[in-house]
Coordinates of C-alpha atoms in Angstrom, one line a residue:
Chain S
X1 CA 29.8 74.7 45.6
X2 CA 32.4 75.2 42.9
X3 CA 34.3 72.4 41.3
X4 CA 37.1 72.2 38.9
X5 CA 34.8 72.2 35.9
X6 CA 31.3 73.1 34.9
X7 CA 28.9 72.2 32.2
X8 CA 30.3 74.8 29.8
X9 CA 33.7 73.1 30.0
X10 CA 32.2 69.7 29.2
X11 CA 30.4 71.3 26.1
X12 CA 33.6 73.0 25.0
X13 CA 35.4 69.7 25.3
X14 CA 32.8 67.9 23.2
X15 CA 33.3 70.6 20.4
X16 CA 37.2 70.2 20.9
X17 CA 37.2 66.4 20.4
X18 CA 34.5 66.0 17.8
X19 CA 35.8 64.2 14.8
X20 CA 38.8 62.8 16.7
X21 CA 37.1 60.8 19.4
X22 CA 34.3 58.4 18.6
X23 CA 30.6 58.8 19.6
X24 CA 30.4 55.4 21.0
X25 CA 27.1 53.4 20.7
X26 CA 24.8 52.3 23.4
X27 CA 23.9 48.6 23.3
X28 CA 21.2 46.7 25.1
X29 CA 20.7 42.9 26.0
X30 CA 17.4 41.5 27.1
X31 CA 19.0 38.6 28.8
X32 CA 21.1 40.9 31.2
X33 CA 18.0 43.2 31.7
X34 CA 16.2 40.1 33.2
X35 CA 19.3 39.3 35.3
X36 CA 19.4 42.8 36.6
X37 CA 15.7 43.4 37.0
X38 CA 16.2 46.8 35.3
X39 CA 16.5 48.2 31.6
X40 CA 20.3 48.6 31.1
X41 CA 21.9 50.8 28.5
X42 CA 25.6 50.0 28.0
X43 CA 27.8 52.9 27.0
X44 CA 30.5 51.1 24.9
X45 CA 33.7 52.8 25.5
X46 CA 35.6 49.7 24.6
X47 CA 35.0 51.0 21.0
X48 CA 36.5 54.4 21.9
X49 CA 39.9 55.2 20.3
X50 CA 42.6 53.1 21.9
X51 CA 39.8 51.0 23.4
X52 CA 39.0 53.1 26.5
X53 CA 37.3 56.3 27.6
X54 CA 40.6 57.7 28.5
X55 CA 41.0 59.0 25.0
X56 CA 38.3 61.6 25.6
X57 CA 40.2 63.4 28.4
X58 CA 43.7 63.1 26.8
X59 CA 42.3 64.4 23.4
X60 CA 40.6 67.2 25.1
X61 CA 43.8 68.2 27.0
X62 CA 46.0 68.0 24.0
X63 CA 43.7 69.9 21.7
X64 CA 43.3 72.7 24.3
X65 CA 47.0 73.5 24.4
X66 CA 48.2 76.7 22.8
X67 CA 50.2 76.2 19.6
X68 CA 53.3 77.1 21.4
X69 CA 52.9 74.8 24.3
X70 CA 51.7 72.1 22.0
X71 CA 54.9 72.3 20.0
X72 CA 57.0 71.4 23.1
X73 CA 54.9 68.2 23.6
X74 CA 53.2 66.4 26.3
X75 CA 54.3 64.1 29.0
X76 CA 52.7 61.7 31.5
X77 CA 53.5 58.7 33.7
X78 CA 51.2 55.7 33.1
X79 CA 51.5 52.2 31.9
X80 CA 47.8 51.9 31.3
X81 CA 45.1 53.3 29.1
X82 CA 46.0 56.9 29.6
X83 CA 49.4 56.3 28.1
X84 CA 48.0 54.9 24.9
X85 CA 45.3 57.7 24.9
X86 CA 47.9 60.5 25.3
X87 CA 50.2 58.9 22.7
X88 CA 47.5 58.9 20.1
X89 CA 46.0 62.3 21.0
X90 CA 49.6 63.8 20.6
X91 CA 50.2 61.9 17.3
X92 CA 46.9 63.3 15.9
X93 CA 48.0 66.7 16.7
X94 CA 51.4 66.0 15.3
X95 CA 53.3 66.7 18.5
X96 CA 55.8 64.7 20.6
X97 CA 54.6 62.6 23.6
X98 CA 56.9 61.4 26.3
X99 CA 55.4 58.4 28.4
X100 CA 57.2 57.7 31.7
X101 CA 56.7 54.0 32.5
X102 CA 58.2 51.7 35.3
X103 CA 60.7 49.2 33.9
X104 CA 58.3 46.5 35.3
X105 CA 55.6 47.5 32.8
X106 CA 54.5 44.6 30.5
X107 CA 56.2 44.5 27.0
X108 CA 52.8 44.5 25.3
X109 CA 51.9 47.9 27.1
X110 CA 55.1 49.4 25.9
X111 CA 54.5 48.2 22.4
X112 CA 51.0 49.6 22.2
X113 CA 52.4 53.1 23.2
X114 CA 55.4 52.8 20.8
X115 CA 52.9 51.9 18.0
X116 CA 51.1 55.1 18.6
X117 CA 54.5 57.0 17.9
X118 CA 55.2 58.1 21.5
X119 CA 58.8 58.1 23.2
X120 CA 58.9 55.8 26.3
X121 CA 61.2 56.8 29.3
X122 CA 61.8 54.0 31.7
X123 CA 62.1 54.6 35.4
X124 CA 62.3 52.5 38.6
X125 CA 58.9 51.3 39.7
X126 CA 58.4 53.6 42.6
X127 CA 56.4 56.7 42.9
X128 CA 59.4 58.9 43.6
X129 CA 61.2 57.6 40.5
X130 CA 58.2 58.3 38.4
X131 CA 57.9 61.8 39.6
X132 CA 61.5 62.7 39.4
X133 CA 61.8 61.4 35.8
X134 CA 58.7 63.1 34.6
X135 CA 59.9 66.3 36.1
X136 CA 63.3 65.8 34.3
X137 CA 61.5 65.1 31.0
X138 CA 59.5 68.3 31.6
X139 CA 62.7 70.4 32.4
X140 CA 64.5 69.0 29.2
X141 CA 61.7 69.4 26.8
X142 CA 59.3 72.0 28.1
X143 CA 56.6 69.4 27.6
X144 CA 53.2 69.9 29.4
X145 CA 52.2 67.4 32.0
X146 CA 48.8 65.8 31.2
X147 CA 47.9 63.9 34.4
X148 CA 45.6 60.7 34.1
X149 CA 42.6 62.1 36.1
X150 CA 43.1 65.0 38.4
X151 CA 43.0 67.7 35.8
X152 CA 40.1 69.9 34.7
X153 CA 40.7 69.2 30.9
X154 CA 40.9 65.4 31.5
X155 CA 37.8 65.5 33.7
X156 CA 35.8 67.6 31.1
X157 CA 36.7 65.3 28.4
X158 CA 35.5 62.3 30.2
X159 CA 32.3 64.2 31.0
X160 CA 31.4 64.2 27.3
X161 CA 30.1 60.7 27.8
X162 CA 27.2 62.4 29.7
X163 CA 26.2 64.6 26.8
X164 CA 26.1 61.5 24.4
X165 CA 24.0 59.5 27.1
X166 CA 21.6 62.4 27.2
X167 CA 21.0 61.9 23.5
X168 CA 21.2 58.1 23.4
X169 CA 19.5 57.0 26.6
X170 CA 17.4 60.0 27.6
X171 CA 15.1 58.1 30.0
X172 CA 17.7 56.7 32.3
X173 CA 17.2 57.5 36.0
X174 CA 20.7 56.6 37.0
X175 CA 24.3 56.2 35.7
X176 CA 26.8 53.7 37.1
X177 CA 30.4 54.3 36.3
X178 CA 33.6 52.7 37.6
X179 CA 35.8 54.8 39.9
X180 CA 39.5 54.7 40.2
X181 CA 41.0 58.2 40.2
X182 CA 37.5 59.6 39.7
X183 CA 38.2 61.4 36.4
X184 CA 35.4 59.6 34.8
X185 CA 32.6 59.7 37.4
X186 CA 33.3 63.3 38.4
X187 CA 33.4 64.6 34.8
X188 CA 30.1 62.9 33.9
X189 CA 28.4 63.6 37.3
X190 CA 29.0 67.5 36.6
X191 CA 27.6 67.2 33.2
X192 CA 24.7 64.7 33.9
X193 CA 23.4 66.5 37.0
X194 CA 23.6 70.1 35.1
X195 CA 21.5 68.7 32.4
X196 CA 19.1 66.8 34.7
X197 CA 19.2 67.6 38.4
X198 CA 17.3 64.5 39.3
X199 CA 19.7 62.1 37.6
X200 CA 21.3 59.7 40.1
X201 CA 25.0 58.9 39.9
X202 CA 26.6 55.8 41.3
X203 CA 30.3 54.9 41.4
X204 CA 31.2 51.2 41.3
X205 CA 34.5 50.2 43.0
X206 CA 36.5 47.0 43.8
X207 CA 36.3 46.3 47.4
X208 CA 40.1 45.7 47.3
X209 CA 40.7 49.3 46.1
X210 CA 37.8 51.0 48.0
X211 CA 39.3 54.4 48.8
X212 CA 36.3 56.1 47.2
X213 CA 33.9 54.3 49.4
X214 CA 35.9 54.7 52.5
X215 CA 36.3 58.5 51.6
X216 CA 32.5 58.8 51.3
X217 CA 31.9 57.2 54.6
X218 CA 34.5 59.3 56.3
X219 CA 33.5 62.5 54.6
X220 CA 37.1 63.2 53.8
X221 CA 39.6 62.1 51.1
X222 CA 41.4 58.8 52.2
X223 CA 44.1 57.7 49.9
X224 CA 44.3 54.1 48.7
X225 CA 46.9 51.9 50.2
X226 CA 47.9 48.4 48.8
X227 CA 45.2 48.1 46.2
X228 CA 45.1 44.4 44.9
X229 CA 42.4 43.8 42.1
X230 CA 42.0 42.3 38.8
X231 CA 40.4 45.7 37.8
X232 CA 43.8 47.3 37.0
X233 CA 42.3 50.5 35.8
X234 CA 41.0 51.2 39.3
X235 CA 44.0 51.0 41.5
X236 CA 44.7 54.6 42.0
X237 CA 43.4 57.1 44.7
X238 CA 40.9 60.0 44.2
X239 CA 42.5 63.3 43.5
X240 CA 41.8 66.7 45.1
X241 CA 39.9 67.8 42.0
X242 CA 37.8 64.6 41.7
X243 CA 37.0 63.9 45.3
X244 CA 34.7 67.1 46.0
X245 CA 32.6 66.1 43.1
X246 CA 32.3 62.5 44.3
X247 CA 31.5 63.7 47.8
X248 CA 28.7 65.9 46.7
X249 CA 27.2 64.4 43.5
X250 CA 27.7 60.6 43.7
X251 CA 24.8 59.2 45.6
X252 CA 26.7 56.1 46.7
X253 CA 29.9 54.1 46.0
X254 CA 29.0 50.5 45.6
X255 CA 31.8 47.9 46.3
X256 CA 32.1 44.5 44.6
X257 CA 34.4 41.6 45.4
X258 CA 36.8 40.0 42.8
X259 CA 34.4 37.2 42.3
X260 CA 31.6 39.5 41.4
X261 CA 33.9 41.3 38.9
X262 CA 35.0 38.1 37.2
X263 CA 31.4 36.9 37.1
X264 CA 30.0 40.1 35.6
X265 CA 32.7 40.2 33.1
X266 CA 32.1 36.7 32.0
X267 CA 28.4 37.3 31.8
X268 CA 29.0 40.3 29.5
X269 CA 31.2 38.2 27.3
X270 CA 29.0 35.1 27.1
X271 CA 25.5 36.7 27.0
X272 CA 25.9 40.1 25.7
X273 CA 28.9 39.3 23.5
X274 CA 30.5 42.5 24.7
X275 CA 34.3 42.3 25.1
X276 CA 35.2 44.5 28.1
X277 CA 38.2 44.7 30.5
X278 CA 37.8 43.9 34.2
X279 CA 37.6 47.4 35.2
X280 CA 34.6 47.8 32.9
X281 CA 32.9 44.8 34.4
X282 CA 33.0 46.5 37.9
X283 CA 29.9 48.7 37.1
X284 CA 28.0 45.7 35.8
X285 CA 28.9 43.7 39.0
X286 CA 27.5 46.7 40.9
X287 CA 24.2 46.6 39.2
X288 CA 23.8 43.0 39.8
X289 CA 24.7 43.6 43.5
X290 CA 21.8 43.3 46.0
X291 CA 22.5 46.8 47.2
X292 CA 21.7 48.2 43.8
X293 CA 18.9 45.7 43.0
X294 CA 17.3 47.0 46.2
X295 CA 16.8 50.4 44.5
X296 CA 13.4 49.5 43.1
X297 CA 12.5 53.0 42.0
X298 CA 15.3 52.9 39.5
X299 CA 14.1 51.3 36.3
X300 CA 16.5 52.5 33.5
X301 CA 20.2 52.6 34.2
X302 CA 23.2 53.7 32.0
X303 CA 26.3 51.4 32.7
X304 CA 29.5 52.9 31.5
X305 CA 31.7 50.1 30.0
X306 CA 35.0 51.9 30.4
X307 CA 37.2 49.9 28.1
X308 CA 38.1 46.7 26.4
X309 CA 41.9 46.4 26.7
X310 CA 42.2 42.8 28.0
X311 CA 45.0 40.3 27.9
X312 CA 43.6 37.5 25.9
X313 CA 46.3 35.2 27.1
X314 CA 45.2 35.6 30.8
X315 CA 41.6 35.5 31.1
X316 CA 40.4 35.3 34.7
X317 CA 38.3 32.2 34.3
Chain X
X1 CA 17.3 30.3 -13.8
X2 CA 14.8 29.6 -11.0
X3 CA 16.0 29.0 -7.4
X4 CA 14.2 27.8 -4.3
X5 CA 13.4 31.5 -3.3
X6 CA 13.3 34.9 -4.9
X7 CA 13.4 38.5 -3.4
X8 CA 9.7 38.5 -2.6
X9 CA 10.2 35.6 -0.2
X10 CA 13.0 37.5 1.5
X11 CA 10.8 40.6 1.9
X12 CA 8.0 38.3 3.3
X13 CA 10.5 36.8 5.7
X14 CA 11.6 40.3 6.9
X15 CA 7.9 41.1 7.6
X16 CA 7.4 37.9 9.3
X17 CA 10.4 38.1 11.6
X18 CA 10.2 41.9 12.3
X19 CA 9.8 42.5 16.2
X20 CA 11.1 39.0 16.9
X21 CA 14.6 39.0 15.4
X22 CA 17.0 41.8 15.9
X23 CA 18.0 44.4 13.2
X24 CA 21.7 44.0 14.0
X25 CA 24.0 46.9 13.9
X26 CA 26.8 47.4 11.4
X27 CA 30.3 48.3 13.0
X28 CA 33.5 49.6 11.6
X29 CA 37.0 49.7 12.8
X30 CA 39.7 52.0 11.2
X31 CA 42.6 49.8 12.4
X32 CA 41.1 46.8 10.4
X33 CA 40.4 48.9 7.4
X34 CA 44.1 49.7 7.3
X35 CA 45.0 46.0 7.5
X36 CA 42.5 44.9 4.8
X37 CA 43.3 47.9 2.5
X38 CA 39.5 48.5 2.1
X39 CA 36.5 50.0 4.1
X40 CA 34.9 47.1 6.0
X41 CA 31.3 47.1 7.3
X42 CA 30.8 44.4 9.9
X43 CA 27.3 42.9 10.0
X44 CA 27.1 41.9 13.6
X45 CA 25.1 38.8 14.0
X46 CA 26.7 37.9 17.2
X47 CA 24.0 40.2 18.6
X48 CA 21.2 38.4 16.9
X49 CA 18.9 36.4 19.2
X50 CA 20.8 33.2 20.5
X51 CA 23.9 35.0 19.3
X52 CA 23.9 33.8 15.7
X53 CA 22.2 34.6 12.2
X54 CA 20.6 31.2 12.4
X55 CA 17.7 32.8 14.4
X56 CA 16.5 34.6 11.3
X57 CA 15.7 31.5 9.2
X58 CA 14.4 29.4 12.1
X59 CA 12.1 32.2 13.1
X60 CA 10.8 32.7 9.6
X61 CA 10.1 29.0 9.2
X62 CA 8.3 28.7 12.5
X63 CA 6.2 31.8 11.9
X64 CA 5.2 30.6 8.5
X65 CA 3.6 27.4 9.8
X66 CA -0.2 27.3 9.6
X67 CA -1.8 27.4 13.1
X68 CA -2.6 23.6 12.6
X69 CA 0.9 22.6 11.8
X70 CA 2.5 24.9 14.5
X71 CA 0.3 23.4 17.2
X72 CA 2.1 20.0 16.5
X73 CA 5.4 21.6 17.1
X74 CA 8.9 21.5 15.1
X75 CA 11.7 19.2 15.1
X76 CA 15.2 19.4 13.8
X77 CA 18.6 17.5 14.3
X78 CA 21.4 19.9 15.4
X79 CA 23.8 20.5 18.2
X80 CA 24.7 23.9 17.0
X81 CA 23.3 27.4 16.6
X82 CA 20.3 26.1 14.7
X83 CA 19.2 24.0 17.5
X84 CA 19.1 27.0 19.8
X85 CA 17.6 29.2 17.2
X86 CA 14.6 26.7 16.5
X87 CA 14.1 26.3 20.2
X88 CA 13.7 30.0 20.9
X89 CA 11.6 30.6 17.8
X90 CA 9.2 27.9 18.9
X91 CA 9.1 29.2 22.5
X92 CA 8.3 32.7 21.0
X93 CA 5.3 31.2 19.2
X94 CA 4.3 29.0 22.2
X95 CA 4.8 25.6 20.4
X96 CA 6.8 22.6 21.2
X97 CA 10.3 22.0 19.9
X98 CA 12.1 18.6 19.7
X99 CA 15.8 18.8 19.2
X100 CA 17.7 15.6 18.2
X101 CA 21.2 15.6 19.2
X102 CA 24.0 13.1 19.4
X103 CA 24.8 11.8 22.9
X104 CA 28.4 13.1 22.2
X105 CA 27.2 16.7 22.1
X106 CA 28.8 19.0 24.8
X107 CA 26.9 19.5 28.0
X108 CA 26.9 23.3 27.5
X109 CA 25.1 22.9 24.1
X110 CA 22.4 20.8 25.6
X111 CA 21.9 23.2 28.6
X112 CA 21.5 26.1 26.1
X113 CA 18.8 24.5 24.3
X114 CA 16.9 23.2 27.4
X115 CA 17.2 26.8 28.6
X116 CA 15.1 27.8 25.6
X117 CA 12.4 25.3 26.7
X118 CA 12.9 22.7 24.0
X119 CA 12.9 18.8 24.5
X120 CA 16.2 17.1 23.7
X121 CA 16.0 13.7 22.2
X122 CA 19.4 12.0 22.3
X123 CA 20.7 9.5 19.6
X124 CA 23.8 7.7 18.7
X125 CA 26.3 10.1 16.9
X126 CA 25.8 8.8 13.5
X127 CA 23.8 10.1 10.4
X128 CA 21.6 7.2 10.3
X129 CA 20.7 7.5 13.9
X130 CA 20.0 11.1 13.7
X131 CA 17.7 10.7 10.7
X132 CA 15.8 7.6 12.1
X133 CA 15.4 9.3 15.4
X134 CA 14.1 12.5 13.6
X135 CA 11.7 10.5 11.7
X136 CA 10.3 8.7 14.7
X137 CA 9.9 12.2 16.6
X138 CA 7.9 13.4 13.5
X139 CA 5.8 10.2 13.4
X140 CA 5.1 10.3 17.2
X141 CA 4.1 14.0 17.4
X142 CA 3.3 15.3 13.8
X143 CA 6.0 17.9 14.3
X144 CA 7.3 19.8 11.3
X145 CA 11.0 19.2 10.4
X146 CA 12.9 22.5 10.1
X147 CA 16.2 21.9 8.4
X148 CA 19.1 23.9 9.3
X149 CA 19.8 25.3 5.7
X150 CA 18.5 23.3 2.8
X151 CA 14.9 24.8 3.1
X152 CA 13.3 27.8 1.4
X153 CA 12.0 29.4 4.5
X154 CA 15.3 29.1 6.2
X155 CA 17.2 30.6 3.2
X156 CA 14.6 33.4 2.9
X157 CA 15.1 34.2 6.7
X158 CA 18.9 34.3 6.4
X159 CA 18.6 36.5 3.3
X160 CA 17.0 39.3 5.4
X161 CA 20.6 40.2 6.2
X162 CA 20.8 41.6 2.7
X163 CA 17.9 43.8 3.1
X164 CA 19.4 45.4 6.2
X165 CA 22.8 45.8 4.7
X166 CA 21.1 47.6 1.7
X167 CA 20.1 50.3 4.3
X168 CA 23.0 50.2 6.5
X169 CA 25.9 49.9 4.1
X170 CA 24.4 51.1 0.8
X171 CA 27.7 51.7 -0.9
X172 CA 29.5 48.3 -0.6
X173 CA 30.5 46.7 -3.9
X174 CA 30.9 43.3 -2.3
X175 CA 29.5 41.0 0.5
X176 CA 31.7 38.3 2.0
X177 CA 29.8 35.6 4.0
X178 CA 30.9 32.2 5.5
X179 CA 29.7 29.1 3.8
X180 CA 28.8 25.7 5.5
X181 CA 25.5 24.4 4.3
X182 CA 25.1 27.5 2.2
X183 CA 21.8 28.9 3.8
X184 CA 23.2 32.2 4.7
X185 CA 25.2 32.9 1.5
X186 CA 22.5 31.7 -0.9
X187 CA 19.7 33.6 0.9
X188 CA 21.6 36.9 0.8
X189 CA 23.0 36.3 -2.7
X190 CA 19.3 36.1 -3.9
X191 CA 18.3 39.2 -2.2
X192 CA 21.4 41.3 -2.6
X193 CA 21.7 40.7 -6.3
X194 CA 17.9 41.3 -6.9
X195 CA 18.4 44.6 -5.2
X196 CA 21.7 45.5 -6.9
X197 CA 22.7 43.1 -9.9
X198 CA 26.2 44.6 -9.8
X199 CA 27.0 43.7 -6.2
X200 CA 29.6 40.9 -5.9
X201 CA 29.1 38.0 -3.4
X202 CA 31.9 36.0 -2.0
X203 CA 31.8 32.9 0.1
X204 CA 34.5 32.2 2.7
X205 CA 35.4 28.7 3.7
X206 CA 37.8 26.8 5.8
X207 CA 40.3 25.0 3.5
X208 CA 39.6 21.9 5.9
X209 CA 36.0 21.8 4.9
X210 CA 36.1 23.1 1.3
X211 CA 33.2 21.4 -0.4
X212 CA 31.8 24.6 -1.7
X213 CA 35.2 25.6 -3.2
X214 CA 35.6 22.1 -4.8
X215 CA 32.0 22.1 -6.0
X216 CA 32.5 25.5 -7.7
X217 CA 35.7 24.3 -9.5
X218 CA 34.0 21.0 -10.5
X219 CA 30.8 22.8 -11.6
X220 CA 28.8 20.1 -9.7
X221 CA 27.9 19.5 -6.0
X222 CA 30.6 17.5 -4.1
X223 CA 29.6 16.6 -0.6
X224 CA 32.0 17.2 2.2
X225 CA 33.9 14.2 3.7
X226 CA 35.8 14.3 6.8
X227 CA 35.8 18.0 7.7
X228 CA 38.1 19.2 10.5
X229 CA 38.1 22.8 11.4
X230 CA 37.8 25.1 14.4
X231 CA 35.0 26.8 12.5
X232 CA 32.4 24.1 13.7
X233 CA 29.5 26.0 12.1
X234 CA 30.9 25.2 8.8
X235 CA 31.3 21.5 8.7
X236 CA 28.3 20.6 6.6
X237 CA 27.9 20.0 3.0
X238 CA 26.0 22.2 0.6
X239 CA 22.3 21.2 0.0
X240 CA 20.6 20.7 -3.4
X241 CA 18.6 24.1 -2.8
X242 CA 21.7 26.2 -1.7
X243 CA 24.2 24.8 -4.4
X244 CA 22.6 26.2 -7.5
X245 CA 22.6 29.7 -6.0
X246 CA 26.3 29.4 -5.0
X247 CA 27.1 28.0 -8.4
X248 CA 25.5 30.9 -10.3
X249 CA 25.5 34.0 -7.9
X250 CA 28.7 33.6 -5.8
X251 CA 31.7 35.0 -7.6
X252 CA 34.3 33.1 -5.7
X253 CA 34.8 30.8 -2.9
X254 CA 37.8 31.9 -0.8
X255 CA 39.5 29.1 1.4
X256 CA 41.4 30.0 4.4
X257 CA 43.7 27.9 6.7
X258 CA 43.2 27.2 10.4
X259 CA 46.0 29.5 11.2
X260 CA 44.3 32.4 9.2
X261 CA 40.9 31.7 10.9
X262 CA 42.6 31.9 14.4
X263 CA 44.7 35.0 13.5
X264 CA 41.6 36.8 12.1
X265 CA 39.5 35.9 15.2
X266 CA 42.2 37.2 17.5
X267 CA 42.4 40.5 15.4
X268 CA 38.6 41.0 15.6
X269 CA 38.8 40.5 19.4
X270 CA 41.9 42.4 20.1
X271 CA 41.5 45.4 17.8
X272 CA 37.9 45.6 17.0
X273 CA 36.7 44.4 20.5
X274 CA 34.1 42.3 18.5
X275 CA 33.6 38.9 20.2
X276 CA 32.9 36.5 17.5
X277 CA 33.1 32.6 17.0
X278 CA 35.5 31.0 14.8
X279 CA 33.1 30.4 12.0
X280 CA 32.6 34.2 12.0
X281 CA 36.2 34.9 11.7
X282 CA 36.3 32.9 8.4
X283 CA 35.0 35.8 6.2
X284 CA 37.5 38.3 7.9
X285 CA 40.4 35.8 7.2
X286 CA 39.1 35.7 3.5
X287 CA 39.1 39.6 3.3
X288 CA 42.8 39.6 4.6
X289 CA 43.8 36.9 2.2
X290 CA 46.0 37.9 -0.7
X291 CA 43.4 36.3 -3.1
X292 CA 40.9 39.0 -1.9
X293 CA 43.2 41.9 -1.4
X294 CA 44.2 41.5 -5.0
X295 CA 40.7 42.6 -6.1
X296 CA 41.7 46.3 -6.0
X297 CA 38.5 47.4 -7.7
X298 CA 36.6 46.6 -4.5
X299 CA 36.8 49.4 -1.9
X300 CA 33.9 48.9 0.4
X301 CA 33.0 45.4 1.8
X302 CA 30.3 44.1 4.0
X303 CA 31.7 41.2 6.1
X304 CA 29.0 39.0 7.8
X305 CA 30.0 38.1 11.3
X306 CA 27.7 35.1 11.6
X307 CA 27.8 34.6 15.4
X308 CA 29.4 34.8 18.7
X309 CA 28.7 31.6 20.6
X310 CA 32.4 30.6 21.6
X311 CA 33.7 28.4 24.5
X312 CA 35.4 30.9 26.7
X313 CA 37.3 27.9 28.3
X314 CA 38.8 26.8 25.2
X315 CA 40.2 29.8 23.2
X316 CA 42.2 28.9 20.3
X317 CA 45.3 30.9 21.2

């Protein structure tokens, strides 16, 4: 089976982003090990640049542009972590970034992107408006579109997490990562399984945005409709490049309720003192779920904490 | 000048607590470096056992008891981090711990201590009641009193932070630590200055509990009266063992307002994604204060983040 990327692409991404992205630490917490009944290795992407793993993929994509393409800049539509990631990656290369955002986006998210020096282009909050606005920015400027997940460079960038885990937590038998569009879990599944064919990859997903779980069950890509979850990084549907990897290399998609997500997030804050966003609590909720606990042949687990960008004024408890 | 402890005591403490206490990591954050105008090295005691540096001193004191004394148990009066620290240190040695607490102590603090297996003895919320209750527990049980800070073993235990910083951040020209009773800053000042006589030690204190600053100015120990600060780990007065060290080895006590503490805490959470309690934000507030910023010959600073036990239901913003 051939996928959008292979291990060599992930190695190339790691060389490309070295010195720009952080090699994030792995943390442990004996209290949470007891709760989970397993040894957990938390891969701490809340300390990645811009506070989320998204910087890896955006940085790889930006640094892989030819000088000519780079000079014309980059564009994307996002109001989340990918927007900040692309803005910073572009600033680091000294090129323009145009970020298309719905008018309804929170002021704090606009400010964060502007602080990284990007130009914000507002549009109506519909998919059609986002796409036509993005296309018109591309036509005007010649900027390259950097999608948030369904892109080989972005997937390869996210996959660099697996290379670091191989060094930092070499004994894990499983990796659990959140799934939204699937860029993270597909990139790391490609790399982790190429390095160690026996490693087991699990995706964790909110029950209220369970397109990956339903797609796995059906054996075919089913887009997400009307997602509604506190894990606002996981609202999107899988893409045609990420889905085949998830179909073939992810052992299981574990779904968790909103209550489980909030409880896991609080546990991470209170006991591990790790400040993570709701989307990053989803894999921890999955690890604590009876479905995962029942896998008693798994003793050492890497849990990818995907980010730490949380609104401190609106905590969910 | 002779103090309650010397470097050899701190080295002995480090050997005694090895394998029981955590060697906590040092973290950095380029965004906060820019804010401070200096390179900051955060010593992360929020990841110490029980979530605070207090475990070092309590563990050292408990492990330094003779087998006969240990068998009779330990006692203290505290409703804060020292209570949890002593409870866990005692449990690790398999001996009883009696914790005297005012009836007014929050239920969550009682629960935390009980979860570590200690016996709680409630008393009226006055100093006299605490002391007579503690004395009667001692008389009944023969337990050894382990004070929260004014004690050589406790000071030596806290001082082990300086030994770790020497390895983890060898180039720092200064260390900034919070001061309440002074166990932390006196222990680390003894060790850090013995290892490097040119290192500069700063204490950070809430303006609303500024007994250390006033004592330094007066040149004599002035007890705290009516402290009122969000930094609830820093309410206590200096002790007769900690004060001489602070008088001689601490270059300056920097006081900060409640607003500065809250702003520094929020900055640490939002930008560094480090979950710390208000008392631990005090040294960060000091580093951002114009008084410290004016010290332009200091370029690399260790900031001791003393703990991360915070009530997530009552955040100060």
